[in-house]
Short mmCIF file of C-alpha atoms in Angstrom, two decimals:
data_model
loop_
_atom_site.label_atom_id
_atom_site.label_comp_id
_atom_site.label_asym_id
_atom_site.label_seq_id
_atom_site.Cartn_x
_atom_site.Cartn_y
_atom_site.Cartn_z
CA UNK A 246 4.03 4.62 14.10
CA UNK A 247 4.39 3.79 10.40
CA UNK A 248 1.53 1.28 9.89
CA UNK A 249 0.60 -1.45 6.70
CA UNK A 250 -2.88 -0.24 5.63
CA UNK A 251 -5.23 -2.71 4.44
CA UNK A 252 -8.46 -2.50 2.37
CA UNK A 253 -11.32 -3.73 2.46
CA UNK A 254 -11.50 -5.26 6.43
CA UNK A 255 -14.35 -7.02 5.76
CA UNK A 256 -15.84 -8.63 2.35
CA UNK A 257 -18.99 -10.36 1.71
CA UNK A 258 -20.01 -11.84 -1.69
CA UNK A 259 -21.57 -14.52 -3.40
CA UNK A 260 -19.02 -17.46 -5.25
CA UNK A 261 -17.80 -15.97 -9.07
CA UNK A 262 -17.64 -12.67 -7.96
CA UNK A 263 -14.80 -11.08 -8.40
CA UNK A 264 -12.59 -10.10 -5.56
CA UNK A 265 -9.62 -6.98 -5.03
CA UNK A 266 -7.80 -6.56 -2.12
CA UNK A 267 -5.79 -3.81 -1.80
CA UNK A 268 -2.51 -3.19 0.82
CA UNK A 269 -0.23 0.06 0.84
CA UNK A 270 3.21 -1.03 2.32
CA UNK A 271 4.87 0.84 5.27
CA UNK A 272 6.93 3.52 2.90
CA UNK A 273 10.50 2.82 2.19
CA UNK A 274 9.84 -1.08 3.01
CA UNK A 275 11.27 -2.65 -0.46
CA UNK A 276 9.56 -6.21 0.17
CA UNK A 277 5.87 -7.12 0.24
CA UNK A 278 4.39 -10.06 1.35
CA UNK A 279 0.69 -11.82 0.65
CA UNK A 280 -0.54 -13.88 3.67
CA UNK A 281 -3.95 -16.05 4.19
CA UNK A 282 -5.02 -17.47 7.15
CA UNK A 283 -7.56 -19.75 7.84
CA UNK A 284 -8.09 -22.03 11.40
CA UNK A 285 -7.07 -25.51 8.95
CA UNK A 286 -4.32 -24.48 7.32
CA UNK A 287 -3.11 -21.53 9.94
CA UNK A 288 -0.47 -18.86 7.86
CA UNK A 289 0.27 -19.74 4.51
CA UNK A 290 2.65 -17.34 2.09
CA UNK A 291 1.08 -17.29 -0.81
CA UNK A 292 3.57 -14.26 -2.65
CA UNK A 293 6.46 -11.70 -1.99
CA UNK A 294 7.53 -8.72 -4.21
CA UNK A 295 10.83 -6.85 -3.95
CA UNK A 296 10.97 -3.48 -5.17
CA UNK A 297 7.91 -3.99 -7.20
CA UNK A 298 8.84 -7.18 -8.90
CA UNK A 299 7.16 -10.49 -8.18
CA UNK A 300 9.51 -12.97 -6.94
CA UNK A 301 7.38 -16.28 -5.25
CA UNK A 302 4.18 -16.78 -6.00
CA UNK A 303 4.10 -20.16 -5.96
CA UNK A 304 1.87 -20.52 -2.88
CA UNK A 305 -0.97 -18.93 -4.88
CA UNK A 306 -3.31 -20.72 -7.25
CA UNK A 307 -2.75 -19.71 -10.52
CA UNK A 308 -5.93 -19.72 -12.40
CA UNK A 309 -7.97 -17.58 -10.11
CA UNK A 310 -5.44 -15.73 -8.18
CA UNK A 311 -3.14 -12.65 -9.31
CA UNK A 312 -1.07 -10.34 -7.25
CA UNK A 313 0.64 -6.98 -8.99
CA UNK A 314 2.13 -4.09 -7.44
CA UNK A 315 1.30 -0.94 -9.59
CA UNK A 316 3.11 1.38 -7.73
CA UNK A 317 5.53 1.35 -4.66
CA UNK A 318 2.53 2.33 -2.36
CA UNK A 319 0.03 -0.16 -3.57
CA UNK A 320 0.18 -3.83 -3.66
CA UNK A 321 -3.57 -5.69 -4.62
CA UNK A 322 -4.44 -9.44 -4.48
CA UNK A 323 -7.65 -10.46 -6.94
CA UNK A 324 -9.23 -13.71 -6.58
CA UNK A 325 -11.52 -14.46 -9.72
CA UNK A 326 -13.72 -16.21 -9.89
CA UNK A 327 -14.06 -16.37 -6.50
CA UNK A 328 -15.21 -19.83 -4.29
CA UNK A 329 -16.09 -20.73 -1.16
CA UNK A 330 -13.03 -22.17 -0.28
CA UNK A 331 -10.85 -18.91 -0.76
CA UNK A 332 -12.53 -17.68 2.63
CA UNK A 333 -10.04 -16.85 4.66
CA UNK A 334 -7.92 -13.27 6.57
CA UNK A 335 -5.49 -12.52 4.22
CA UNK A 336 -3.10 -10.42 5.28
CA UNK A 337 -0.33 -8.18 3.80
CA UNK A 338 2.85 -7.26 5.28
CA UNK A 339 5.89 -5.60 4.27
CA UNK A 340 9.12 -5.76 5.27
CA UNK A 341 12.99 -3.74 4.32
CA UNK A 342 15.72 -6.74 3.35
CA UNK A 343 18.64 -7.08 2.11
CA UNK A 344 19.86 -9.49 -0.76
CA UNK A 345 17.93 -12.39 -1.44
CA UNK A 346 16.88 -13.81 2.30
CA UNK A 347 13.79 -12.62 2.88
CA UNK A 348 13.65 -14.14 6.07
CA UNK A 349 16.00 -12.67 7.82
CA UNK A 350 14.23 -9.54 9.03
CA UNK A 351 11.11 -9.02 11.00
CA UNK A 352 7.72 -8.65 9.00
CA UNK A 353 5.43 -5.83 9.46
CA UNK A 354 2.09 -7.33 9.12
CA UNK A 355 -1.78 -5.02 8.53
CA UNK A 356 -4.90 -6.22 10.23
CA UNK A 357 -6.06 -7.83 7.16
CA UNK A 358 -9.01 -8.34 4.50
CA UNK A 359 -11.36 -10.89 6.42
CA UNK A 360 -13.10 -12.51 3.42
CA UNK A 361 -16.39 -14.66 2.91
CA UNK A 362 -17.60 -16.15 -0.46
CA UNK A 363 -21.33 -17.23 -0.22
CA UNK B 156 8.26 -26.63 4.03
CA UNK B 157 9.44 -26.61 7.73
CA UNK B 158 7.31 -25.30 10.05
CA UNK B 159 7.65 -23.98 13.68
CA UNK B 160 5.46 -25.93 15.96
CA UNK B 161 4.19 -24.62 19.32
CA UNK B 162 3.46 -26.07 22.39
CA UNK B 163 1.36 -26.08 24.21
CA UNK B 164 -0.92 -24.81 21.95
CA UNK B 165 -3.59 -23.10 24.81
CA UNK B 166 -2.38 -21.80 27.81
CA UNK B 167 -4.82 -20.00 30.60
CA UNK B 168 -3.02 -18.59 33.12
CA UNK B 169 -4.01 -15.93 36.05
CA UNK B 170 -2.80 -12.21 35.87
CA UNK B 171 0.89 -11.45 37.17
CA UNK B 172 1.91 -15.29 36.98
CA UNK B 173 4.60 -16.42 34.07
CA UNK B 174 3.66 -17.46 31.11
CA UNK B 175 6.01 -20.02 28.61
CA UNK B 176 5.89 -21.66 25.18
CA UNK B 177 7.85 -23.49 23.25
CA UNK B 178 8.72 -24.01 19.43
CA UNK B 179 10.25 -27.07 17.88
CA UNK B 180 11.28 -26.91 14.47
CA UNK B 181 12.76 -29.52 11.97
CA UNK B 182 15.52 -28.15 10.07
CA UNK B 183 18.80 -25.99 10.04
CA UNK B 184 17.43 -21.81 10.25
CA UNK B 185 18.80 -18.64 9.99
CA UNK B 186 16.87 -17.01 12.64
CA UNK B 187 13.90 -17.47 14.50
CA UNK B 188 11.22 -14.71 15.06
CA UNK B 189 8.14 -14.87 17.65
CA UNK B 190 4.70 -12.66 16.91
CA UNK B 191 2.09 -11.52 18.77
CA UNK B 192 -1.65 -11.47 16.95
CA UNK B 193 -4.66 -10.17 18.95
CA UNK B 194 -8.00 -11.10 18.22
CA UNK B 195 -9.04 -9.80 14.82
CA UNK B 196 -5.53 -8.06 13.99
CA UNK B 197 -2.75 -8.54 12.59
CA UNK B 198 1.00 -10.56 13.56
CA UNK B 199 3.10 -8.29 15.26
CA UNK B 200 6.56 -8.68 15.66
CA UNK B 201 7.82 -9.47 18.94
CA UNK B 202 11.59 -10.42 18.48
CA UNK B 203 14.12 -12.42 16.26
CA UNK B 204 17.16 -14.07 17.75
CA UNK B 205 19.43 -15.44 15.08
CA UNK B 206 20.99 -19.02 15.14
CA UNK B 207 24.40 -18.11 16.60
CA UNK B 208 22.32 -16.24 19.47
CA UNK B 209 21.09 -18.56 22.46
CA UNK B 210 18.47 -15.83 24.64
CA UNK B 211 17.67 -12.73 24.04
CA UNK B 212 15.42 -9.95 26.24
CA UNK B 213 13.21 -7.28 25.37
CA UNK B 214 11.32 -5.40 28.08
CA UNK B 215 9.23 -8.53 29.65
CA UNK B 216 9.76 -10.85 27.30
CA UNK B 217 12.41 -13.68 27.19
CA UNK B 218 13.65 -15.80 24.47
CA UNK B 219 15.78 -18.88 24.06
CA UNK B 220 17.27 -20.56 21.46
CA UNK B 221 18.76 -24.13 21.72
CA UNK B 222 19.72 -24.98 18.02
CA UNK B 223 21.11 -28.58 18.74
CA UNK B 224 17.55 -29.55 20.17
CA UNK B 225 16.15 -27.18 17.65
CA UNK B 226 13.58 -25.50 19.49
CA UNK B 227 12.96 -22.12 21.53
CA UNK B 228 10.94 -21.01 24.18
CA UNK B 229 9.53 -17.35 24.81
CA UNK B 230 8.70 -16.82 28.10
CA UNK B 231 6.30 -13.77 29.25
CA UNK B 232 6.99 -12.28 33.07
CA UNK B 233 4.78 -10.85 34.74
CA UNK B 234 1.71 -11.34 32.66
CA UNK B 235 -0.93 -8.87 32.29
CA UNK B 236 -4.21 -9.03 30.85
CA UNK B 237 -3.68 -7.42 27.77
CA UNK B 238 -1.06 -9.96 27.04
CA UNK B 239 -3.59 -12.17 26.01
CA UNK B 240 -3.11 -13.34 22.39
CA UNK B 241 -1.89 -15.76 20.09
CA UNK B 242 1.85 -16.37 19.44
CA UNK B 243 3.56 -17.87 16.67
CA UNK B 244 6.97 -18.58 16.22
CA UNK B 245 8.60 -18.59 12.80
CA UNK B 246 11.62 -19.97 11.54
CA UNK B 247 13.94 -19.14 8.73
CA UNK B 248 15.69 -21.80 7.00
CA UNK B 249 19.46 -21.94 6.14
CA UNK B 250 18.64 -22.83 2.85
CA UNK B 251 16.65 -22.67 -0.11
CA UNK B 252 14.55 -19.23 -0.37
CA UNK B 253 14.69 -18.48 3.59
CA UNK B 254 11.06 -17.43 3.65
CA UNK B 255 9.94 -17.48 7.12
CA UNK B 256 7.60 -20.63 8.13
CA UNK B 257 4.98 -19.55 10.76
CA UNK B 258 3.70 -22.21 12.97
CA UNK B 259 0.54 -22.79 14.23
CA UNK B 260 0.29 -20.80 17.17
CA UNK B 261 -0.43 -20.95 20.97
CA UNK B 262 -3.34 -18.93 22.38
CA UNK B 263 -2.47 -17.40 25.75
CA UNK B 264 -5.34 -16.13 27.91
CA UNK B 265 -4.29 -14.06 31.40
CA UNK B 266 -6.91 -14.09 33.49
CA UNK B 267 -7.29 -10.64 35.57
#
């Protein structure tokens, strides 16, 4: 089964350090999606990319946050600096939809970067 | 942003009995989608019924739809133990940029 491959599973570092997570879609999927999930806020989106171009990222905070996708097999998230607060699972997941909705087909989620900032 | 909302939000039930939860949701959707997440993995996709569709069935698994009370249920049959998880629904709004809202989840436990 095609699978969405996530890396690091687990990070550990102290607050201001500088944090890349990295995703590789399920190939031919033309939408990825940036998840994080924590037990207050449960799953926020935080932003999507359709055929390699961001389209939402207004769920992510600007100043320390960035998401590109370099190629259509890699997607990365970097926090920096990071804080305390940004620990959280964040998850990517990918999807193949049509037109604008991105909603309107299932989401094909990996097993996420669990993250802890010190 | 509209969110699904899941009730009851723990269930503990024993092995072989029937397990359902329900989703209320506030505004007009596209579709509605229910996910599966284990412990320490991620959401996996169970099925989507769309809003003209009121149940839909896939292997043990039983969904509902009732758009004028706007809310679903999924129901589980014949629970085993490795159905134990946490399920989400998620809803996709009519309008605006459709991206799917994920509620909070309910954790289901199947005792064996």
């Amino acid at each position: 089964d095609a699978r969405v491959t996530q890396t690091p599973r687990h990070k550990v570092t102290e607050m201001g350090q500088e944090v890349t997570m990295r995703c590789q879609p399920i190939l031919g999927h033309n939408t990825v999606f940036w998840y994080r999930q924590t037990m207050m806020q449960g799953l926020e989106l935080l932003a999507y990319f359709r055929n390699r171009a961001p389209l939402d990222d207004s769920g992510m905070p600007k100043d320390r946050f960035s998401a590109e996708m370099p190629d259509a097999t890699l997607a990365t998230l970097k926090i920096q600096p990071s804080e305390p607060r940004d620990s959280a699972v964040y998850f990517c997941a990918s999807g193949l939809v049509g037109g604008d909705r991105v909603g309107n087909q299932p989401q094909h989620f990996g097993d996420g970067t669990r993250l802890s900032i010190l | 942003s509209q969110q699904g909302e899941e009730d009851p939000q723990a269930l503990s039930i024993q092995e072989g009995e029937n397990a359902t939860m329900n989703c209320s949701y506030k505004t007009s959707i596209n579709n509605l989608q229910w996910y599966r997440q284990n412990s320490g993995r991620g959401l996996v996709h169970l099925i989507l019924i769309r809003s003209n569709e009121r149940e839909k069935h896939s292997g043990r698994l039983r969904v509902t739809l009732d758009t004028s009370k706007k809310s679903s249920s999924l129901l589980i049959t014949a629970s085993r133990a490795a159905d134990t998880a946490s399920y989400f629904c998620a809803t996709a709004p009519i309008w605006g940029n459709n991206r799917l809202a994920f509620g909070k989840g309910n954790q289901v436990v199947v005792i064996p």
